[in-house]
Amino acid sequence: LHPGADEGTATVEFPIEQASAITARLIDVEGFKSEDAFEGKIEVMPDKKPEIAIVSPGKHSFAIPDAKVPVLIEARDDLGIARIALVRNHNASSDDRKVLYEGGGSDIFMNANELLDLGDLGVRPGDVIEYYATATDTLPDTPQSASTPAFQIAIISHEDYRNFMQESTTAEDLKAKYEAIQQELKALAEEQRAINDELKELEQKLAESGSLSEEEQNRLEELRQQQEALAAKAGELAKKMQEEAERPAVFDIENEYKETLMELAERLGEAQKSMESGQQQMQPGASAEALQQAMQDQQAALDQLGQSDQQFQEQIQQANEDLAKIYKLLADVEQFKQLNSAQQMLEREARTYKDEMSPSLDEQIRLKELSENQETIRESLERLRDDLRDHAKEVETEYPQVAEDAQTIADSIESLQIPPTMASAAGNLAEPNAPQGHADAREALDAMESMIGFCEAAQGQGSSQCDLRLRIQMAMNPGNTLGQLQKSLGAPAMGQGTGQGQGGGMGSSSVPFDMYGNEPFGDPRQQESPFSTRRMHDAQAEPVPSDAFAGSFEELATSKSDDLNLEGVGGEHVVEEYRPLIEAYFRGLAEEES
């Protein structure tokens, strides 16, 4: 060891190549050795490669030309991350590499974010952005790196985006989107009201005593700062509302909504001016007259916010609530039709065994499975009967005829004894009494099919009544909004031949890719879908072969941890119309790469 900078320290450096022991003794200037020695062990641990994952989107995506796509990257290393970079290209151009994080290597876990502004990239429909991320660790001399699989963003037109969104957006989703805007308005009003109340107390104390204490002056300054910040929030919300108003509508009725949003954005701008004027009067040492003027400005802002909230409720949220109520009943009727299709499949399979008086063991096992499927359909039908009655009560005032139709369907399910007949079919199939089991399944199917015509008429009547109410009572032109919303009702209620629920009815559509269309108040479907969620233990998933994109649509899922279920026809209604578009995009990529 060599003496250090002061008398109490000594240092030494030597390479560590394998695990070993270390011993240290001290020798003073007169040559005397220390009686005790420091002893220890040195363990050598290999420096592992870093791990990195793109957790959002984390899958192939579609986006309109002016979308903003947030890319969230997670990386970790056993000793420390030195660098994270994003590599991307446009239509197979030369790669562009951007370092998102560069540090001293002390952080073993690091997040990095990048917002891909496609508008700035000048993309057009048909273009493809390909990207992946890399992480580098802190191993001296020979740093190690790791990379994620490469993902693509296929650029589609606004019309294609509109069609996709109609396929996967329910009436509740539409309602939630605009409720998010209204909640921001309400939050502004509540915060403004709280400032008003506190300022009124300070103004009264100033009027009574002629001055404010130091503590009260400090509180006045805090309120002034709160008012200034609130004015900035109002300006930001007004800008977001204006941008949303200028964006193409997904549903026809949103054209009416966007006109209202533009009016509200202007009113919010006036509220912002009142807030700014009020906060200027709230300077330290302000007079009672100045605070009174500030209160008047704040009240003017509060009035603007209150009127905006009322207009929003009357012209947007009330229409959305009507759409959501009718949508529930349309979904119920669609669910009945899907259960009818499931019963058709079951009856067809049971027909195979209708003459089997002594079924073999294999046939008995299959009959048992059919029995379980029949029981699942029966339980679903009974729940649907109850839902029809509950949802009918919600609309019986505004839509009495629609409510009556829904109640008729529920009563018919009961009067025709469909659930008991299905229960009998399930029991006989399990016994096994195949001939009687099939006969019961056929009887239940006949009863259901006798109702299909009425169900389809009820769906049409529900749409017509809702359209009429929106046009007359709310002075809104809904266009084909309900027809567009009905696109998301097509998922079958039962898995093909499995008897297991695949969602169905209300907004069950799921697609194994993400869609981006610049929705500032939130895409109702969650842009980071459950299929793209990844954890660090999956970060070293094998890169996706380039030819994987040319095959069937199911091969678009790329993460090993994806819990993707596309059995049967559970989600095909969402993308069937656009399957050629999807496959063409990625088949083209595969051909170019090969």
CSV table of C-alpha atoms in Angstrom, one decimal, residues 98-472:
chain,number,residue,atom,x,y,z
A,98,LYS,CA,-31.4,9.4,-30.7
A,99,VAL,CA,-29.9,9.1,-27.2
A,100,LEU,CA,-32.7,9.5,-24.7
A,101,TYR,CA,-30.6,9.0,-21.5
A,102,GLU,CA,-26.9,9.2,-20.8
A,103,GLY,CA,-25.6,9.2,-17.2
A,104,GLY,CA,-22.8,8.2,-14.9
A,105,GLY,CA,-24.0,4.6,-14.7
A,106,SER,CA,-25.1,4.7,-11.1
A,107,ASP,CA,-28.8,4.0,-11.8
A,108,ILE,CA,-29.6,0.3,-12.1
A,109,PHE,CA,-33.2,1.0,-13.3
A,110,MET,CA,-34.1,3.8,-15.7
A,111,ASN,CA,-37.2,5.0,-17.6
A,112,ALA,CA,-36.9,6.9,-20.9
A,113,ASN,CA,-39.7,8.6,-22.8
A,114,GLU,CA,-39.9,9.8,-26.4
A,115,LEU,CA,-42.9,11.4,-28.1
A,116,LEU,CA,-43.0,10.6,-31.8
A,117,ASP,CA,-44.7,13.6,-33.5
A,118,LEU,CA,-45.7,12.0,-36.8
A,119,GLY,CA,-46.8,15.4,-38.1
A,120,ASP,CA,-43.2,16.7,-37.8
A,121,LEU,CA,-41.9,13.6,-39.6
A,122,GLY,CA,-44.0,14.4,-42.7
A,123,VAL,CA,-45.6,10.9,-42.9
A,124,ARG,CA,-48.5,10.0,-45.2
A,125,PRO,CA,-51.0,7.1,-45.3
A,126,GLY,CA,-49.1,3.9,-46.4
A,127,ASP,CA,-45.9,4.9,-44.7
A,128,VAL,CA,-44.2,2.8,-42.0
A,129,ILE,CA,-42.1,3.9,-39.1
A,130,GLU,CA,-39.9,1.2,-37.6
A,131,TYR,CA,-38.2,1.6,-34.3
A,132,TYR,CA,-36.4,-0.2,-31.5
A,133,ALA,CA,-34.5,0.7,-28.3
A,134,THR,CA,-31.1,-0.1,-27.0
A,135,ALA,CA,-29.4,0.0,-23.6
A,136,THR,CA,-25.7,0.1,-22.7
A,137,ASP,CA,-24.2,-0.8,-19.3
A,138,THR,CA,-21.1,0.4,-17.5
A,139,LEU,CA,-18.8,-2.5,-17.9
A,140,PRO,CA,-15.3,-0.9,-18.3
A,141,ASP,CA,-13.4,-1.2,-21.6
A,142,THR,CA,-16.1,-3.4,-23.3
A,143,PRO,CA,-19.6,-2.1,-22.4
A,144,GLN,CA,-22.4,-4.5,-23.1
A,145,SER,CA,-25.7,-3.6,-24.8
A,146,ALA,CA,-29.1,-5.1,-25.4
A,147,SER,CA,-31.9,-4.2,-27.7
A,148,THR,CA,-35.7,-4.7,-27.9
A,149,PRO,CA,-37.6,-6.3,-30.8
A,150,ALA,CA,-38.4,-3.9,-33.6
A,151,PHE,CA,-41.9,-2.6,-33.9
A,152,GLN,CA,-43.7,-0.8,-36.7
A,153,ILE,CA,-46.2,2.1,-36.8
A,154,ALA,CA,-48.3,1.9,-40.0
A,155,ILE,CA,-49.7,5.2,-41.1
A,156,ILE,CA,-53.4,5.1,-42.0
A,157,SER,CA,-55.8,7.8,-43.3
A,158,HIS,CA,-58.2,9.6,-41.0
A,159,GLU,CA,-61.1,7.7,-42.6
A,160,ASP,CA,-59.5,4.3,-41.8
A,161,TYR,CA,-58.9,5.5,-38.2
A,162,ARG,CA,-62.5,6.6,-38.0
A,163,ASN,CA,-63.7,3.2,-39.1
A,164,PHE,CA,-61.4,1.4,-36.7
A,165,MET,CA,-62.6,3.6,-33.8
A,166,GLN,CA,-66.2,3.0,-34.6
A,167,GLU,CA,-65.5,-0.7,-34.5
A,168,SER,CA,-64.1,-0.6,-31.0
A,169,THR,CA,-65.8,2.3,-29.2
A,170,THR,CA,-69.0,1.9,-27.2
A,171,ALA,CA,-71.6,4.5,-26.2
A,172,GLU,CA,-70.1,4.4,-22.7
A,173,ASP,CA,-66.7,5.1,-24.1
A,174,LEU,CA,-68.0,8.1,-26.1
A,175,LYS,CA,-69.7,9.4,-22.9
A,176,ALA,CA,-66.5,8.9,-20.8
A,177,LYS,CA,-64.5,10.8,-23.4
A,178,TYR,CA,-66.6,14.0,-23.1
A,179,GLU,CA,-67.1,13.5,-19.3
A,180,ALA,CA,-63.3,13.9,-19.0
A,181,ILE,CA,-63.7,17.4,-20.6
A,182,GLN,CA,-66.6,18.3,-18.3
A,183,GLN,CA,-64.6,17.1,-15.2
A,184,GLU,CA,-61.8,19.5,-16.0
A,185,LEU,CA,-64.4,22.3,-16.3
A,186,LYS,CA,-65.9,21.4,-12.9
A,187,ALA,CA,-62.4,21.2,-11.3
A,188,LEU,CA,-61.7,24.8,-12.6
A,189,ALA,CA,-65.0,26.0,-11.1
A,190,GLU,CA,-64.4,24.4,-7.8
A,191,GLU,CA,-60.9,25.8,-7.5
A,192,GLN,CA,-62.1,29.3,-8.5
A,193,ARG,CA,-64.9,29.0,-5.9
A,194,ALA,CA,-62.5,28.2,-3.1
A,195,ILE,CA,-60.3,31.2,-4.0
A,196,ASN,CA,-63.3,33.4,-4.0
A,197,ASP,CA,-64.4,32.3,-0.6
A,198,GLU,CA,-61.0,32.9,1.0
A,199,LEU,CA,-60.5,36.3,-0.7
A,200,LYS,CA,-63.9,37.3,0.6
A,201,GLU,CA,-62.8,36.6,4.2
A,202,LEU,CA,-59.6,38.7,3.7
A,203,GLU,CA,-61.6,41.5,2.1
A,204,GLN,CA,-63.9,41.7,5.1
A,205,LYS,CA,-61.0,41.7,7.5
A,206,LEU,CA,-59.4,44.5,5.6
A,207,ALA,CA,-62.6,46.5,5.5
A,208,GLU,CA,-63.1,46.1,9.3
A,209,SER,CA,-59.6,46.7,10.5
A,210,GLY,CA,-58.1,48.8,7.7
A,211,SER,CA,-55.1,46.4,7.4
A,212,LEU,CA,-54.1,42.8,7.2
A,213,SER,CA,-51.6,41.0,9.4
A,214,GLU,CA,-48.4,39.6,8.1
A,215,GLU,CA,-49.8,36.2,8.0
A,216,GLU,CA,-52.9,37.4,6.2
A,217,GLN,CA,-50.7,39.3,3.7
A,218,ASN,CA,-48.8,36.0,3.0
A,219,ARG,CA,-52.1,34.2,2.5
A,220,LEU,CA,-53.2,36.9,0.0
A,221,GLU,CA,-50.0,36.4,-1.9
A,222,GLU,CA,-50.6,32.6,-2.0
A,223,LEU,CA,-54.1,33.2,-3.3
A,224,ARG,CA,-52.8,35.5,-6.0
A,225,GLN,CA,-50.4,32.8,-7.1
A,226,GLN,CA,-53.2,30.2,-7.1
A,227,GLN,CA,-55.3,32.5,-9.2
A,228,GLU,CA,-52.4,33.0,-11.7
A,229,ALA,CA,-51.9,29.3,-11.9
A,230,LEU,CA,-55.7,28.7,-12.4
A,231,ALA,CA,-55.8,31.2,-15.2
A,232,ALA,CA,-53.0,29.3,-16.9
A,233,LYS,CA,-55.0,26.0,-16.5
A,234,ALA,CA,-58.1,27.7,-18.0
A,235,GLY,CA,-56.0,28.8,-21.0
A,236,GLU,CA,-54.6,25.2,-21.5
A,237,LEU,CA,-58.1,23.7,-21.3
A,238,ALA,CA,-59.4,26.2,-23.8
A,239,LYS,CA,-56.6,25.3,-26.2
A,240,LYS,CA,-57.3,21.6,-25.8
A,241,MET,CA,-61.0,22.1,-26.4
A,242,GLN,CA,-60.3,24.2,-29.5
A,243,GLU,CA,-57.9,21.5,-30.9
A,244,GLU,CA,-60.5,18.8,-30.2
A,245,ALA,CA,-63.1,20.9,-32.0
A,246,GLU,CA,-60.9,21.2,-35.0
A,247,ARG,CA,-60.2,17.5,-35.2
A,248,PRO,CA,-62.3,15.3,-37.5
A,249,ALA,CA,-65.2,13.6,-35.8
A,250,VAL,CA,-65.3,9.8,-35.2
A,251,PHE,CA,-69.1,9.7,-34.9
A,252,ASP,CA,-71.6,11.9,-36.8
A,253,ILE,CA,-73.0,13.5,-33.6
A,254,GLU,CA,-69.6,14.7,-32.7
A,255,ASN,CA,-69.9,17.3,-35.4
A,256,GLU,CA,-72.6,18.9,-33.2
A,257,TYR,CA,-70.4,18.4,-30.1
A,258,LYS,CA,-67.4,20.1,-31.7
A,259,GLU,CA,-69.5,23.2,-32.5
A,260,THR,CA,-70.3,23.4,-28.8
A,261,LEU,CA,-66.7,22.8,-27.8
A,262,MET,CA,-65.6,25.8,-29.9
A,263,GLU,CA,-68.1,28.0,-28.2
A,264,LEU,CA,-67.0,26.8,-24.8
A,265,ALA,CA,-63.3,27.4,-25.7
A,266,GLU,CA,-64.1,31.0,-26.4
A,267,ARG,CA,-66.1,31.4,-23.2
A,268,LEU,CA,-63.2,29.8,-21.3
A,269,GLY,CA,-60.9,32.3,-22.8
A,270,GLU,CA,-63.1,35.1,-21.4
A,271,ALA,CA,-62.9,33.4,-18.0
A,272,GLN,CA,-59.1,33.3,-18.2
A,273,LYS,CA,-59.0,37.1,-18.9
A,274,SER,CA,-61.2,37.7,-15.8
A,275,MET,CA,-58.9,35.5,-13.7
A,276,GLU,CA,-55.8,37.3,-14.9
A,277,SER,CA,-57.5,40.7,-14.2
A,278,GLY,CA,-58.4,39.5,-10.7
A,279,GLN,CA,-55.0,38.3,-9.8
A,280,GLN,CA,-53.5,41.6,-10.8
A,281,GLN,CA,-55.6,43.3,-8.1
A,282,MET,CA,-54.4,41.0,-5.4
A,283,GLN,CA,-50.9,42.4,-5.0
A,284,PRO,CA,-49.4,42.7,-1.5
A,285,GLY,CA,-50.7,45.9,0.3
A,286,ALA,CA,-53.8,46.0,-2.0
A,287,SER,CA,-56.6,48.2,-0.8
A,288,ALA,CA,-60.1,47.0,0.1
A,289,GLU,CA,-61.4,48.5,-3.2
A,290,ALA,CA,-58.8,46.5,-5.2
A,291,LEU,CA,-59.8,43.3,-3.5
A,292,GLN,CA,-63.5,44.1,-4.2
A,293,GLN,CA,-62.6,44.5,-7.9
A,294,ALA,CA,-60.7,41.2,-7.8
A,295,MET,CA,-63.7,39.5,-6.3
A,296,GLN,CA,-65.9,40.9,-9.1
A,297,ASP,CA,-63.4,39.6,-11.7
A,298,GLN,CA,-63.4,36.2,-10.0
A,299,GLN,CA,-67.2,36.1,-9.9
A,300,ALA,CA,-67.3,36.9,-13.6
A,301,ALA,CA,-64.9,34.0,-14.2
A,302,LEU,CA,-67.0,31.7,-12.1
A,303,ASP,CA,-70.1,32.7,-13.9
A,304,GLN,CA,-68.4,31.9,-17.2
A,305,LEU,CA,-67.4,28.5,-15.9
A,306,GLY,CA,-70.8,27.7,-14.5
A,307,GLN,CA,-72.5,28.6,-17.8
A,308,SER,CA,-70.0,26.5,-19.7
A,309,ASP,CA,-70.7,23.5,-17.5
A,310,GLN,CA,-74.5,24.0,-17.9
A,311,GLN,CA,-74.2,24.3,-21.7
A,312,PHE,CA,-71.9,21.2,-21.8
A,313,GLN,CA,-74.4,19.2,-19.8
A,314,GLU,CA,-77.4,20.2,-21.9
A,315,GLN,CA,-75.8,20.0,-25.3
A,316,ILE,CA,-73.3,17.1,-25.0
A,317,GLN,CA,-73.7,15.0,-21.9
A,318,GLN,CA,-77.4,14.6,-22.0
A,319,ALA,CA,-77.2,13.4,-25.6
A,320,ASN,CA,-74.5,11.0,-24.6
A,321,GLU,CA,-76.6,9.6,-21.7
A,322,ASP,CA,-79.5,9.0,-24.1
A,323,LEU,CA,-77.2,7.2,-26.5
A,324,ALA,CA,-75.7,5.1,-23.7
A,325,LYS,CA,-79.2,4.0,-22.5
A,326,ILE,CA,-80.4,3.0,-25.9
A,327,TYR,CA,-77.0,1.4,-26.7
A,328,LYS,CA,-77.4,-0.9,-23.7
A,329,LEU,CA,-80.7,-2.2,-25.0
A,330,LEU,CA,-79.3,-2.6,-28.5
A,331,ALA,CA,-76.5,-4.5,-27.0
A,332,ASP,CA,-78.9,-6.7,-25.1
A,333,VAL,CA,-80.7,-7.6,-28.3
A,334,GLU,CA,-77.5,-8.3,-30.0
A,335,GLN,CA,-76.5,-10.5,-27.1
A,336,PHE,CA,-79.7,-12.5,-27.6
A,337,LYS,CA,-78.9,-13.0,-31.3
A,338,GLN,CA,-75.4,-14.2,-30.4
A,339,LEU,CA,-76.8,-16.6,-27.9
A,340,ASN,CA,-79.1,-17.9,-30.6
A,341,SER,CA,-76.1,-18.5,-32.8
A,342,ALA,CA,-74.4,-20.4,-29.9
A,343,GLN,CA,-77.5,-22.5,-29.5
A,344,GLN,CA,-77.5,-23.2,-33.2
A,345,MET,CA,-74.0,-24.6,-33.0
A,346,LEU,CA,-74.8,-26.7,-29.9
A,347,GLU,CA,-77.9,-28.2,-31.5
A,348,ARG,CA,-76.0,-29.1,-34.6
A,349,GLU,CA,-73.4,-31.0,-32.6
A,350,ALA,CA,-76.0,-32.7,-30.5
A,351,ARG,CA,-77.8,-33.8,-33.6
A,352,THR,CA,-74.8,-36.0,-34.4
A,353,TYR,CA,-75.6,-38.1,-31.4
A,354,LYS,CA,-79.4,-38.0,-31.6
A,355,ASP,CA,-79.7,-41.7,-32.5
A,356,GLU,CA,-77.1,-43.0,-30.1
A,357,MET,CA,-78.8,-45.1,-27.5
A,358,SER,CA,-75.6,-46.5,-26.0
A,359,PRO,CA,-72.8,-43.9,-26.7
A,360,SER,CA,-69.2,-45.0,-26.3
A,361,LEU,CA,-66.9,-43.5,-23.7
A,362,ASP,CA,-65.5,-40.9,-26.1
A,363,GLU,CA,-69.1,-40.0,-27.1
A,364,GLN,CA,-70.2,-39.7,-23.5
A,365,ILE,CA,-67.3,-37.3,-22.8
A,366,ARG,CA,-68.3,-35.2,-25.7
A,367,LEU,CA,-72.0,-35.2,-24.6
A,368,LYS,CA,-70.8,-34.1,-21.2
A,369,GLU,CA,-69.0,-31.2,-22.7
A,370,LEU,CA,-72.1,-30.2,-24.7
A,371,SER,CA,-74.1,-30.4,-21.5
A,372,GLU,CA,-71.7,-27.9,-19.9
A,373,ASN,CA,-72.0,-25.6,-22.9
A,374,GLN,CA,-75.7,-25.8,-22.8
A,375,GLU,CA,-75.7,-24.8,-19.1
A,376,THR,CA,-73.5,-21.8,-19.9
A,377,ILE,CA,-75.9,-20.6,-22.6
A,378,ARG,CA,-78.8,-21.0,-20.2
A,379,GLU,CA,-77.1,-19.0,-17.5
A,380,SER,CA,-76.2,-16.3,-20.0
A,381,LEU,CA,-79.8,-16.1,-21.2
A,382,GLU,CA,-81.1,-15.7,-17.7
A,383,ARG,CA,-78.7,-12.9,-17.0
A,384,LEU,CA,-79.7,-11.3,-20.3
A,385,ARG,CA,-83.4,-11.5,-19.4
A,386,ASP,CA,-82.7,-9.6,-16.1
A,387,ASP,CA,-80.6,-7.1,-17.9
A,388,LEU,CA,-83.3,-6.4,-20.4
A,389,ARG,CA,-85.7,-5.6,-17.6
A,390,ASP,CA,-83.3,-3.4,-15.8
A,391,HIS,CA,-82.3,-1.5,-18.9
A,392,ALA,CA,-86.0,-1.1,-19.9
A,393,LYS,CA,-86.7,0.7,-16.6
A,394,GLU,CA,-83.9,3.2,-17.4
A,395,VAL,CA,-85.6,4.4,-20.6
A,396,GLU,CA,-89.3,3.9,-19.9
A,397,THR,CA,-89.9,7.6,-19.4
A,398,GLU,CA,-88.0,9.0,-22.5
A,399,TYR,CA,-88.5,5.9,-24.7
A,400,PRO,CA,-91.6,4.1,-23.6
A,401,GLN,CA,-92.0,2.0,-26.8
A,402,VAL,CA,-88.4,0.9,-26.7
A,403,ALA,CA,-88.8,-0.1,-23.1
A,404,GLU,CA,-91.9,-2.1,-23.9
A,405,ASP,CA,-90.1,-3.9,-26.7
A,406,ALA,CA,-87.3,-4.9,-24.3
A,407,GLN,CA,-89.8,-6.0,-21.7
A,408,THR,CA,-91.6,-8.1,-24.3
A,409,ILE,CA,-88.3,-9.9,-25.2
A,410,ALA,CA,-87.6,-10.6,-21.5
A,411,ASP,CA,-91.2,-11.9,-21.0
A,412,SER,CA,-91.0,-14.1,-24.1
A,413,ILE,CA,-87.8,-15.7,-22.8
A,414,GLU,CA,-89.7,-16.6,-19.7
A,415,SER,CA,-93.1,-17.5,-21.2
A,416,LEU,CA,-91.6,-19.7,-23.9
A,417,GLN,CA,-89.8,-21.6,-21.1
A,418,ILE,CA,-86.5,-21.4,-22.9
A,419,PRO,CA,-84.2,-21.6,-19.8
A,420,PRO,CA,-86.0,-24.6,-18.3
A,421,THR,CA,-85.9,-26.3,-21.7
A,422,MET,CA,-82.1,-25.7,-21.9
A,423,ALA,CA,-81.7,-27.0,-18.3
A,424,SER,CA,-83.5,-30.2,-19.4
A,425,ALA,CA,-81.3,-30.5,-22.5
A,426,ALA,CA,-78.2,-30.1,-20.3
A,427,GLY,CA,-79.4,-32.8,-17.9
A,428,ASN,CA,-80.2,-35.3,-20.6
A,429,LEU,CA,-77.0,-34.7,-22.5
A,430,ALA,CA,-75.0,-35.3,-19.2
A,431,GLU,CA,-77.0,-38.4,-18.3
A,432,PRO,CA,-76.4,-39.4,-21.2
A,433,ASN,CA,-79.7,-39.5,-23.0
A,434,ALA,CA,-78.6,-38.1,-26.3
A,435,PRO,CA,-82.0,-38.4,-28.2
A,436,GLN,CA,-83.9,-36.5,-25.6
A,437,GLY,CA,-81.0,-34.0,-25.0
A,438,HIS,CA,-81.0,-33.2,-28.7
A,439,ALA,CA,-84.8,-32.8,-28.8
A,440,ASP,CA,-84.7,-30.3,-25.9
A,441,ALA,CA,-81.8,-28.4,-27.4
A,442,ARG,CA,-83.8,-28.2,-30.7
A,443,GLU,CA,-87.0,-27.0,-28.9
A,444,ALA,CA,-85.0,-24.2,-27.1
A,445,LEU,CA,-83.5,-23.2,-30.5
A,446,ASP,CA,-86.9,-23.1,-32.2
A,447,ALA,CA,-88.2,-20.9,-29.4
A,448,MET,CA,-85.3,-18.5,-29.7
A,449,GLU,CA,-85.5,-18.3,-33.5
A,450,SER,CA,-89.2,-17.4,-33.3
A,451,MET,CA,-88.1,-14.2,-31.5
A,452,ILE,CA,-85.3,-13.1,-33.9
A,453,GLY,CA,-87.6,-11.1,-36.2
A,454,PHE,CA,-89.1,-9.2,-33.3
A,455,CYS,CA,-85.6,-8.5,-31.9
A,456,GLU,CA,-84.3,-7.1,-35.2
A,457,ALA,CA,-87.4,-4.8,-35.4
A,458,ALA,CA,-86.8,-3.7,-31.8
A,459,GLN,CA,-83.2,-2.7,-32.6
A,460,GLY,CA,-84.4,-0.6,-35.5
A,461,GLN,CA,-87.1,1.0,-33.5
A,462,GLY,CA,-84.7,1.8,-30.7
A,463,SER,CA,-82.4,3.6,-33.1
A,464,SER,CA,-85.2,5.5,-34.7
A,465,GLN,CA,-86.7,6.7,-31.4
A,466,CYS,CA,-83.3,7.9,-30.1
A,467,ASP,CA,-82.6,9.7,-33.4
A,468,LEU,CA,-86.0,11.4,-33.3
A,469,ARG,CA,-85.6,12.5,-29.7
A,470,LEU,CA,-82.1,14.0,-30.3
A,471,ARG,CA,-83.4,15.9,-33.4
A,472,ILE,CA,-86.5,17.3,-31.8
